[in-house]
Coordinates of C-alpha atoms in Angstrom, one line a residue:
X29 CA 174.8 63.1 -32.0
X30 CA 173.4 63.9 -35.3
X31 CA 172.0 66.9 -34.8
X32 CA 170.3 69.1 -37.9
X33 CA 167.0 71.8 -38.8
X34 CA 165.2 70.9 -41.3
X35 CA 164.4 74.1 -42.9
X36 CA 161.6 74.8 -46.0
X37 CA 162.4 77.3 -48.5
X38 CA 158.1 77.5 -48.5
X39 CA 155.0 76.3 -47.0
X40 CA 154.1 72.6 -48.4
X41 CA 157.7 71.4 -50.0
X42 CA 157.7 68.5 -47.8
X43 CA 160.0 69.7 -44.4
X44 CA 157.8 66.7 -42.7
X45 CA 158.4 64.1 -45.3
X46 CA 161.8 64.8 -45.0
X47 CA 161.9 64.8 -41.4
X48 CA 159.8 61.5 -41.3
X49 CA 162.0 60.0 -43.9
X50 CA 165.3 60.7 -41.1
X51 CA 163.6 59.3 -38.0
X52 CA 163.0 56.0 -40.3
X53 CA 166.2 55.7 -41.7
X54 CA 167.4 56.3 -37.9
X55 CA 165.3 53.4 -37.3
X56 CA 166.4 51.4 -40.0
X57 CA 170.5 51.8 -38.3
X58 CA 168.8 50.6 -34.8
X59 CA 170.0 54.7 -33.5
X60 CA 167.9 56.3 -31.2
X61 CA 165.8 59.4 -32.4
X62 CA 164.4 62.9 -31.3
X63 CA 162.0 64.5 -33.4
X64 CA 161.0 67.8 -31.8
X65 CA 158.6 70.8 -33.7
X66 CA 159.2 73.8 -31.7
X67 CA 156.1 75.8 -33.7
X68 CA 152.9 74.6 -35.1
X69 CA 149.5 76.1 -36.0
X70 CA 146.6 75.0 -37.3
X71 CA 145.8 72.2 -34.6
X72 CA 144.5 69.9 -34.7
X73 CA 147.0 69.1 -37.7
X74 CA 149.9 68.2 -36.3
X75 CA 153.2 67.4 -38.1
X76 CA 154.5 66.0 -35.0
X77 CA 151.7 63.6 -35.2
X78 CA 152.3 62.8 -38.7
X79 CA 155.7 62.1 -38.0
X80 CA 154.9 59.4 -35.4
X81 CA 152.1 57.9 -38.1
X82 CA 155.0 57.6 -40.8
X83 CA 157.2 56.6 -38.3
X84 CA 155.3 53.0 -37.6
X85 CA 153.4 51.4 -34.6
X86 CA 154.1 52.1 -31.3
X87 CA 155.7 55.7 -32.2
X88 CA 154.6 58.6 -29.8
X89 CA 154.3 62.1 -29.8
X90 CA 153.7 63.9 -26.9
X91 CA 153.4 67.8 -26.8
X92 CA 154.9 69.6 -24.4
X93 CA 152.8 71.9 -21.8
X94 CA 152.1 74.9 -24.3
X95 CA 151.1 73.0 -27.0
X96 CA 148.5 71.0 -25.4
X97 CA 146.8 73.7 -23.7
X98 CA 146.2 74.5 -27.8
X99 CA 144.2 71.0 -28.1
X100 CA 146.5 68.9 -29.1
X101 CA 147.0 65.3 -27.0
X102 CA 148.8 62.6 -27.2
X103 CA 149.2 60.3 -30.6
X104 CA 150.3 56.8 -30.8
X105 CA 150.9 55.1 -34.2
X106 CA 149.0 52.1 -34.2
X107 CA 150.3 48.5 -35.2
X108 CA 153.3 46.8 -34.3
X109 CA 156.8 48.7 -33.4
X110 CA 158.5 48.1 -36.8
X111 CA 160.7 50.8 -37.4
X112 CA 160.6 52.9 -34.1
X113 CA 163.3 51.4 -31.6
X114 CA 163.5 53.4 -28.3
X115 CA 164.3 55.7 -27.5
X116 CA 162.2 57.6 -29.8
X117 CA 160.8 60.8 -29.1
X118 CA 158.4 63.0 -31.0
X119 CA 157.1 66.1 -29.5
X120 CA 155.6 69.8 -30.4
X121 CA 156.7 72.5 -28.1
X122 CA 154.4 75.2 -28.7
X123 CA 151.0 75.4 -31.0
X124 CA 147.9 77.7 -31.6
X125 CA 144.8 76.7 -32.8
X126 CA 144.4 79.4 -36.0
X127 CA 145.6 77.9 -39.3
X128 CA 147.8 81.2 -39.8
X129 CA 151.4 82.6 -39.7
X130 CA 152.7 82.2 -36.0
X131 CA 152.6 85.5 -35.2
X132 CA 148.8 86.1 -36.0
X133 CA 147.9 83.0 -34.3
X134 CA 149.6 84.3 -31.2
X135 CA 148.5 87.9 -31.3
X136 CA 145.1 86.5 -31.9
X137 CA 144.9 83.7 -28.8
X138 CA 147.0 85.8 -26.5
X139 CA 149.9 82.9 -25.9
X140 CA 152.1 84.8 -27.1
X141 CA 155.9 83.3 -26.9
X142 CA 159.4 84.9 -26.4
X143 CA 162.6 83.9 -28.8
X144 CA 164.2 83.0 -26.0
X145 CA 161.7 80.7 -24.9
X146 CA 161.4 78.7 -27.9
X147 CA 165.5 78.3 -27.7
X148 CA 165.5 77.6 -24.4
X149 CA 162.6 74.9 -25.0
X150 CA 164.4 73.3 -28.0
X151 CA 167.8 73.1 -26.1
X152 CA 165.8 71.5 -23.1
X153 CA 164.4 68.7 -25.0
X154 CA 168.0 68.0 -26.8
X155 CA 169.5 68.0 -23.2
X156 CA 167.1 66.0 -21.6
X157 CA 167.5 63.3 -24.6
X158 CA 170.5 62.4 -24.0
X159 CA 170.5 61.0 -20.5
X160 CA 167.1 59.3 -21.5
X161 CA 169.2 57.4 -24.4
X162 CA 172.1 56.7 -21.6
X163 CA 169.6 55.2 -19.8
X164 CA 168.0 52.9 -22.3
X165 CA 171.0 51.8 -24.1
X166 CA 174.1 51.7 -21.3
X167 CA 175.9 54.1 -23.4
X168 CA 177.6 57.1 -21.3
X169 CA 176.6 59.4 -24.3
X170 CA 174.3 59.6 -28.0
X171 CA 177.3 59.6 -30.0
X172 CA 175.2 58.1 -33.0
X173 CA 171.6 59.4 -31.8
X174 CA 169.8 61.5 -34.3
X175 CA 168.1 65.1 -33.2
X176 CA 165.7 67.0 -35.6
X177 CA 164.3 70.2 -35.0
X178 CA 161.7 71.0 -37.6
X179 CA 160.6 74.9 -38.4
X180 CA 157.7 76.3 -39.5
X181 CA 156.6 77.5 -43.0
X182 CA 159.8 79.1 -45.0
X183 CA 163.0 80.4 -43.9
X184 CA 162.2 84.1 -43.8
X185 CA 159.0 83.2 -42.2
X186 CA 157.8 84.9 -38.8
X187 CA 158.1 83.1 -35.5
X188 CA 155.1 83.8 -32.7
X189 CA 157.3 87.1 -31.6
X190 CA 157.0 88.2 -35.3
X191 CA 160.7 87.8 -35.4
X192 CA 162.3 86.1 -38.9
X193 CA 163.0 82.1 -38.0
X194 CA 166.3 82.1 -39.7
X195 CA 167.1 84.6 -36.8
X196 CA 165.2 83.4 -33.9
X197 CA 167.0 79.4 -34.3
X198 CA 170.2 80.4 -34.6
X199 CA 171.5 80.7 -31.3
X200 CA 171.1 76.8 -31.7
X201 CA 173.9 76.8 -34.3
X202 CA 172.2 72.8 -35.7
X203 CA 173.4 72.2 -39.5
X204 CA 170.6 73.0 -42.0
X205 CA 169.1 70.6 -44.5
X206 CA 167.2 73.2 -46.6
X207 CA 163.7 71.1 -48.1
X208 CA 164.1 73.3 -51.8
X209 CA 161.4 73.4 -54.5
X210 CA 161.5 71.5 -57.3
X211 CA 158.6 72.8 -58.9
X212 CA 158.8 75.6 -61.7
X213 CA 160.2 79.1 -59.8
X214 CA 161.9 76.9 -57.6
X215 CA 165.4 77.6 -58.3
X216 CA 164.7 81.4 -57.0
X217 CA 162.5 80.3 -54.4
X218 CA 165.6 78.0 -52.8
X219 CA 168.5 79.9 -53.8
X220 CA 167.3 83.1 -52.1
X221 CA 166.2 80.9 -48.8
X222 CA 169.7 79.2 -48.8
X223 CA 171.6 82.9 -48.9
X224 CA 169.2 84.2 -46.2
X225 CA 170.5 80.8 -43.8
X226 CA 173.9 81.5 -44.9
X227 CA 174.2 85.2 -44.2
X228 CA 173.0 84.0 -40.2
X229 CA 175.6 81.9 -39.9
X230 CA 173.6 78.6 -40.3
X231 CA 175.6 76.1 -41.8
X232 CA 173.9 74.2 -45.2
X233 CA 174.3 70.1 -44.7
X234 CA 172.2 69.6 -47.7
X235 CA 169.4 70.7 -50.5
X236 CA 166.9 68.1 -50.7
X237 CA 164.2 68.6 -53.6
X238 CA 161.4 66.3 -53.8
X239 CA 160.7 65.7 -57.5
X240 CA 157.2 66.5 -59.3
X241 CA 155.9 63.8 -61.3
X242 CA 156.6 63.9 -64.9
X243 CA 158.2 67.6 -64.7
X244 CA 161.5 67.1 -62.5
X245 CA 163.8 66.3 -65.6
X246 CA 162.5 69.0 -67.9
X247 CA 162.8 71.7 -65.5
X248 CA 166.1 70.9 -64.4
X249 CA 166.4 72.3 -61.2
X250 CA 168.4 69.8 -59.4
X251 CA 171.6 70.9 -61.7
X252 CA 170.5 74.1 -61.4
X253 CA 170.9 73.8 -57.8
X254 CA 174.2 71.9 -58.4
X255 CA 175.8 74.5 -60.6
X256 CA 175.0 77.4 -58.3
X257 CA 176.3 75.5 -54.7
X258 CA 179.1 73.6 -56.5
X259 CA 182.9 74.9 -55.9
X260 CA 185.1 74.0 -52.8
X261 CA 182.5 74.2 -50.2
X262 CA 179.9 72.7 -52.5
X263 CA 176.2 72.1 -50.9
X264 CA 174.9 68.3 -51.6
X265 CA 171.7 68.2 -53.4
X266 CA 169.9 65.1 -52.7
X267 CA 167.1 64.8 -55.2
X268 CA 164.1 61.8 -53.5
X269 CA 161.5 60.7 -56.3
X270 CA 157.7 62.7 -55.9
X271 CA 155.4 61.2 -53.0
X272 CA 152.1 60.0 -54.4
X273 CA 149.5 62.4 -54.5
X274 CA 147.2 63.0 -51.3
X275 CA 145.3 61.1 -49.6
X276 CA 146.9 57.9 -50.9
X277 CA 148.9 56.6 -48.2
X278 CA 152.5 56.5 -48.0
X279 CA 154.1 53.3 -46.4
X280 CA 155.3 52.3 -49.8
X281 CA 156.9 55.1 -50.8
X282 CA 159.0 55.6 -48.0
X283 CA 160.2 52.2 -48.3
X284 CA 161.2 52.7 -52.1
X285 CA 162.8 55.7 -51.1
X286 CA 164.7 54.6 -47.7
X287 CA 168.0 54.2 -49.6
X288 CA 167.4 58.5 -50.3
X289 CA 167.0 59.4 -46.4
X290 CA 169.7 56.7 -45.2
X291 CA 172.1 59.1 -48.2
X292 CA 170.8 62.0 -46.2
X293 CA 171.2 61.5 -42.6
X294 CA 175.0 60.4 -43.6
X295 CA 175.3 63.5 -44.8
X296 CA 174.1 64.9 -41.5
X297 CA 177.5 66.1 -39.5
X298 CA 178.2 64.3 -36.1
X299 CA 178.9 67.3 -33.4
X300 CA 178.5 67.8 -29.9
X301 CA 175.4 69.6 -29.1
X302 CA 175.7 72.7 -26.9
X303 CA 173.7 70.8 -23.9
X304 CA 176.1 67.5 -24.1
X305 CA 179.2 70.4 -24.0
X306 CA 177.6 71.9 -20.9
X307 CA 177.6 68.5 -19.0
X308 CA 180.6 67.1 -20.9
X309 CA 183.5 65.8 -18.5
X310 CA 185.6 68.7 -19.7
X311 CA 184.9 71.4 -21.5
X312 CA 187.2 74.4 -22.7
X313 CA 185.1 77.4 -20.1
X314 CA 187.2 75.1 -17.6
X315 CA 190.1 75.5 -19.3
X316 CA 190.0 79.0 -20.0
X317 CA 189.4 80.0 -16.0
X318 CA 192.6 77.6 -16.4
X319 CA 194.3 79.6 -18.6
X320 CA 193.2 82.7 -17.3
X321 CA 195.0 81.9 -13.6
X322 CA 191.1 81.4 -12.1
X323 CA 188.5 84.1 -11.6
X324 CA 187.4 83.8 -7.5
X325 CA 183.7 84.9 -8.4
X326 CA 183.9 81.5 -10.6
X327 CA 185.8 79.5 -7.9
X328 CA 184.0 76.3 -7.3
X329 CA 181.3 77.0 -9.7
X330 CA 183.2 75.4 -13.1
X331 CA 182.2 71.3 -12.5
X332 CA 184.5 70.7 -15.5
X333 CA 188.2 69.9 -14.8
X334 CA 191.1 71.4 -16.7
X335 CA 193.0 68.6 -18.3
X336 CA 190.5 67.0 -20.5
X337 CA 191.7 67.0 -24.5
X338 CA 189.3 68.8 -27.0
X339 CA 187.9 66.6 -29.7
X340 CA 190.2 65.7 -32.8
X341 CA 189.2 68.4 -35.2
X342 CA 189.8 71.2 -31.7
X343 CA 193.2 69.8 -31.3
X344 CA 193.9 70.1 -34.6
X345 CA 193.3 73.6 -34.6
X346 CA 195.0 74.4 -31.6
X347 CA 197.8 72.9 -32.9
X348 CA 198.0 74.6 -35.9
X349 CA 197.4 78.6 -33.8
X350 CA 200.5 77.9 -31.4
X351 CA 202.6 77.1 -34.7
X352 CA 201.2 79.4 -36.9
X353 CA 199.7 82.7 -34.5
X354 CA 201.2 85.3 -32.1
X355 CA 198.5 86.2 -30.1
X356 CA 198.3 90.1 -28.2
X357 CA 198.9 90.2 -24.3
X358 CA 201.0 86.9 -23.6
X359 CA 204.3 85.5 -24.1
X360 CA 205.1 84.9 -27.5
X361 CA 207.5 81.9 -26.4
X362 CA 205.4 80.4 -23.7
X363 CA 201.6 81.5 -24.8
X364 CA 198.4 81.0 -22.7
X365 CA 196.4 78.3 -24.3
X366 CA 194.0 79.4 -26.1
X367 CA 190.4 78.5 -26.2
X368 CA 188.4 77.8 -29.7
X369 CA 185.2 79.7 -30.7
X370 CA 183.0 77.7 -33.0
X371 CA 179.8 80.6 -32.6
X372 CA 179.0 84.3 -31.0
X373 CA 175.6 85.1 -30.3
X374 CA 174.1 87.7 -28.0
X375 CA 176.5 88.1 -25.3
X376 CA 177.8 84.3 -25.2
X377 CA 180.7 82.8 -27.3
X378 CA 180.0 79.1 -27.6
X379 CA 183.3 76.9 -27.7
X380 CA 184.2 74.4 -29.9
X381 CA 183.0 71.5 -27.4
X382 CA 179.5 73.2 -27.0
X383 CA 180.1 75.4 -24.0
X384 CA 179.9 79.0 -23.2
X385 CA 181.7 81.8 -21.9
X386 CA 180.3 85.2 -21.0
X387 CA 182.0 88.2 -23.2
X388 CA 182.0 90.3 -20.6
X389 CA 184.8 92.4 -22.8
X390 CA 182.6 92.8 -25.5
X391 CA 185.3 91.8 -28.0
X392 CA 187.1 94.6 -26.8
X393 CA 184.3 97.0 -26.8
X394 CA 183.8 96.3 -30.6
X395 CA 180.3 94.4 -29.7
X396 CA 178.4 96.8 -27.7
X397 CA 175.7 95.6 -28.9
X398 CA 176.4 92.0 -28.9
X399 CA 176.5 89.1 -31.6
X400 CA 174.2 88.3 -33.8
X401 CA 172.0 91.0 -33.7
X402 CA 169.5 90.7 -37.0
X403 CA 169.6 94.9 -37.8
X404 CA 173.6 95.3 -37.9
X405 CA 174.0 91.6 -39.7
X406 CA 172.0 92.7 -42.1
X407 CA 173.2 96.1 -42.8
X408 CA 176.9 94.3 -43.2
X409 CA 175.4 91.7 -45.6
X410 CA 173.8 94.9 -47.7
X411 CA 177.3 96.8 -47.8
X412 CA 179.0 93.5 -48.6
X413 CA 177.0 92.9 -51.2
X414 CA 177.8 96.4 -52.6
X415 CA 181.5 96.5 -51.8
X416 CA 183.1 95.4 -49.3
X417 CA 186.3 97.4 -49.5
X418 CA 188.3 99.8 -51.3
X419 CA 191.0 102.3 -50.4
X420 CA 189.8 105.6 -48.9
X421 CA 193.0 107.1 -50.6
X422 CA 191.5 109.4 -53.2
X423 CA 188.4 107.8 -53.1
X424 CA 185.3 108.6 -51.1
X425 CA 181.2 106.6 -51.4
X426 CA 178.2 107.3 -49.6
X427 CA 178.3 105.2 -46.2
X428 CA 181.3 107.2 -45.7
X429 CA 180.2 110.7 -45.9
X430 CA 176.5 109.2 -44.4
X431 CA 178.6 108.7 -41.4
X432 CA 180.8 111.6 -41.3
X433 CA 177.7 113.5 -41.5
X434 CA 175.6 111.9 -38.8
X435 CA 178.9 112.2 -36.2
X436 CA 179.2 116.2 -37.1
X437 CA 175.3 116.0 -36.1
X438 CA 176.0 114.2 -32.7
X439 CA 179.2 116.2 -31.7
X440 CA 179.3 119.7 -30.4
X441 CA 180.3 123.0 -32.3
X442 CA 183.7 123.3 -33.4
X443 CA 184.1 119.4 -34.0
X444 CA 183.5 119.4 -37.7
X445 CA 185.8 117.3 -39.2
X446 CA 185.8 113.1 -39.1
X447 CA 189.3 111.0 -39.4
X448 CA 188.1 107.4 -39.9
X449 CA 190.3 104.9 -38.5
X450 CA 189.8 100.8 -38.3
X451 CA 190.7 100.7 -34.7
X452 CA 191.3 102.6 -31.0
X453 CA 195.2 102.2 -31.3
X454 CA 194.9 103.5 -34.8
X455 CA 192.7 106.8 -33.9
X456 CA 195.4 107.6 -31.5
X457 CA 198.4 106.8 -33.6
X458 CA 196.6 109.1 -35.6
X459 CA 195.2 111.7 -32.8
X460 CA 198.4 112.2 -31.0
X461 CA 200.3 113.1 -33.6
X462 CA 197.8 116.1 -35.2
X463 CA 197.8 117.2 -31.2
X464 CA 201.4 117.3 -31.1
X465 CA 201.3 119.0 -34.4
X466 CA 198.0 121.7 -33.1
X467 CA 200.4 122.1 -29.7
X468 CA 203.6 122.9 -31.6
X469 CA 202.0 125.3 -34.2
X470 CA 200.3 127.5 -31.6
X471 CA 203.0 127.6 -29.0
X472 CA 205.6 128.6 -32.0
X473 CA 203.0 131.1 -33.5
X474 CA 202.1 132.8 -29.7
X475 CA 206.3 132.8 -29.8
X476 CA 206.3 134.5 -33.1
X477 CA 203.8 136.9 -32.1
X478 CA 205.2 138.1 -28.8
X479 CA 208.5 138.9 -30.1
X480 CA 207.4 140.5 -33.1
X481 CA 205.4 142.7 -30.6
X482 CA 208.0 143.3 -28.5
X483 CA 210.0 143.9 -30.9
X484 CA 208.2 146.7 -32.0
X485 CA 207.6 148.0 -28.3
X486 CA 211.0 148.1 -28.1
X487 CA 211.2 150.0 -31.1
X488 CA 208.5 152.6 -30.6
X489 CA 210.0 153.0 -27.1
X490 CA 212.9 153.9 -28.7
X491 CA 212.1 156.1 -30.9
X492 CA 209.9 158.0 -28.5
X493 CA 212.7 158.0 -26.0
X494 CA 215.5 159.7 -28.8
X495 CA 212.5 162.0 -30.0
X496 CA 211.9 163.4 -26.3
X497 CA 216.0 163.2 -25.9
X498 CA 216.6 165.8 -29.6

């Protein structure tokens, strides 16, 4: 399955002319299509309903539970079924009636909505889509379906928990096609939203500006664009002529511009979504409880077998860790197979053929705190951004000695020195030695000291004893 977010770097650059442009060029292929907005405010506007007007007669949308309790109903498009093949879904998840940021509109109806909720609605309605294409079409899975998940105002802005979106949808791991500005100030403007997708771990499919009439060439930003996110993992940027201006209607445009989107959704990676992994006929949680001998709390509850390959590009890499890796704690002729992580995020690692395990280790107590967690992501990204290494051989900086300082705080008297080390085996490599060296030097100095003092005893002794004697 196709499977993307289509993300704004702003409020108004066109995320919903994008995402309407996709679900027709989806059409246009005869591929089955989900369009699903998991936040919207503002009802009765709708974007999902827009999307299902663009979309041709016949088209749905049809908000989910939460979202209709805010007003709004269902929409069909009217006139004939042109473009919209089924299965085609559109829905909204969740919605609030107040024309504001998410967060305001919740605090201020009193619907207030979890992160997790919103991922676990979202991952829902991408599970659920598959069988419902099985069913229509015969075929045993949506290899070629297309799945669009479309935020809310800018990267950076708040979801209904107040949380930033660029952190709330990433346990969802899609590919991002980022909708930039091509307006004046829009090179900034998409830059700065592209970095801020990046440094969570979202991976960019695409830049798509939407050109301004009569300004697009002279500003340049397009090359811009292509300039910054050019190199060996270059970004596309996909550049769709300006829409006509509101209210004139848009049928014509999106069929002068159809050969754009149809560019774009190529450009959309195929992957397994983590729902299709879950129910997949094999899936790599079975084969670690393989690998690992069996776990009898698990017994019975794995439906996967063991045996089932891993997709091409899993292989591949496989292949390439028992001919290139040693790994710690197995045979380093006859390994235990190993398992491929594509994602970490709270206390799940998500495998390369959309399943999960359960870190119970913590990656060897390293995640305490688990992955992903926005506060310690972004104070890496800030000291990366600084430096992000140099020698501590003669050379000292401030989140050094800030730490040193806040562990002499926390520890009691006496324990007023810090030896930084990168690792457990390394602090006691470098522990045991210092203790052998604090044992030795006291044992030898309480040596040196009791025979200097009794060789002085014996000395005074003596002397008192020949005094006495004379």
């Amino acid at each position: 399955m196709r499977t993307v977010a289509v993300w704004g770097c702003g409020t108004g650059v066109g995320k919903t002319l994008l995402s309407a442009g996709l679900m027709r060029a989806a059409a246009a292929r005869s591929l089955p299509a989900l369009f699903i907005k998991p936040v919207q405010t503002g009802v009765p506007d709708s974007d999902g309903a827009t999307v299902a007007r663009l979309c041709g007669g016949g088209c749905r949308h049809e908000p989910a539970a939460h979202a209709a309790s805010a007003g709004l109903g269902i929409f069909t498009a009217p006139g004939e079924a042109k473009v919209t093949p089924p299965p085609t879904r559109v829905t909204t998840l969740f919605a609030w009636l107040a024309p504001v940021s998410p967060h305001l509109a919740a605090a201020r109806e009193g619907r207030g909505v979890e992160n997790a909720e919103i991922v676990r609605a979202t991952r829902a309605e991408m599970d659920a889509f598959g069988p419902l294409v099985a069913a229509a079409t015969g075929a045993e899975s949506p290899s070629e379906a297309l799945a669009i998940v479309e935020t809310a105002g800018g990267v950076a802005s708040p979801a209904p928990s107040g949380s930033l979106q660029c952190d709330v949808f990433a346990p969802l791991a899609l590919p991002a096609l980022l909708v930039g500005d091509a307006r004046l100030g829009g090179i900034s403007a998409t830059v700065c939203a592209a970095e801020a997708l990046r440094l969570r771990g979202h991976a960019l499919a695409g830049i798509v500006l939407f050109e301004v009439e009569g300004a697009s060439d002279e500003l340049g930003n397009a090359d811009a664009l292509r300039r910054h996110f050019g190199g060996a993992a270059s970004v596309p940027i996909f550049q769709v002529q300006a829409p006509p201006p509101m209210p004139e209607p848009l049928d014509e445009w999106l069929v002068r511009v159809a050969p754009a989107f149809e560019a774009i959704l190529e450009a959309i990676p195929l992957q397994q979504h983590a729902g299709a992994g879950r129910e997949s006929s094999a899936s790599h949680a079975s084969l670690a409880l393989a690998a690992a001998g069996g776990c009898p709390y698990l017994q019975g509850r794995a439906q996967t077998p063991a045996t089932a390959p891993a997709s091409p590009s899993a292989d591949s890499l496989l292949a390439d860790d028992m001919r290139l890796l040693w790994h710690p704690y197995t045979s380093a002729t006859h390994p235990t197979p190993c398992v491929p992580v594509a994602s970490a995020r709270g206390v799940s690692l998500t495998l390369a053929d959309g399943s999960t395990l359960l870190d119970g280790m913590s990656s060897w107590w390293a995640a305490i705190h688990g992955y992903g967690v926005p506060e310690i992501d972004a104070a890496a990204a800030r000291q990366i951004g600084k430096m992000g290494h140099v020698m501590f051989g003669g050379i000292t900086h401030e989140a050094a000695v800030g730490l040193a300082r806040r562990l002499v705080e926390l520890t009691p008297a006496g324990l007023d020195r810090v030896f930084l080390a990168d690792s457990g085996s390394v602090s006691v490599e470098v522990t045991a030695p210092l203790f052998m060296y604090m044992y030795m030097y006291t044992y030898i100095c309480m040596y040196i000291y009791t025979y200097i003092y009794i060789y002085i005893y014996i000395h005074i002794y003596v002397y008192i004893y020949i005094y006495i004697c004379l």
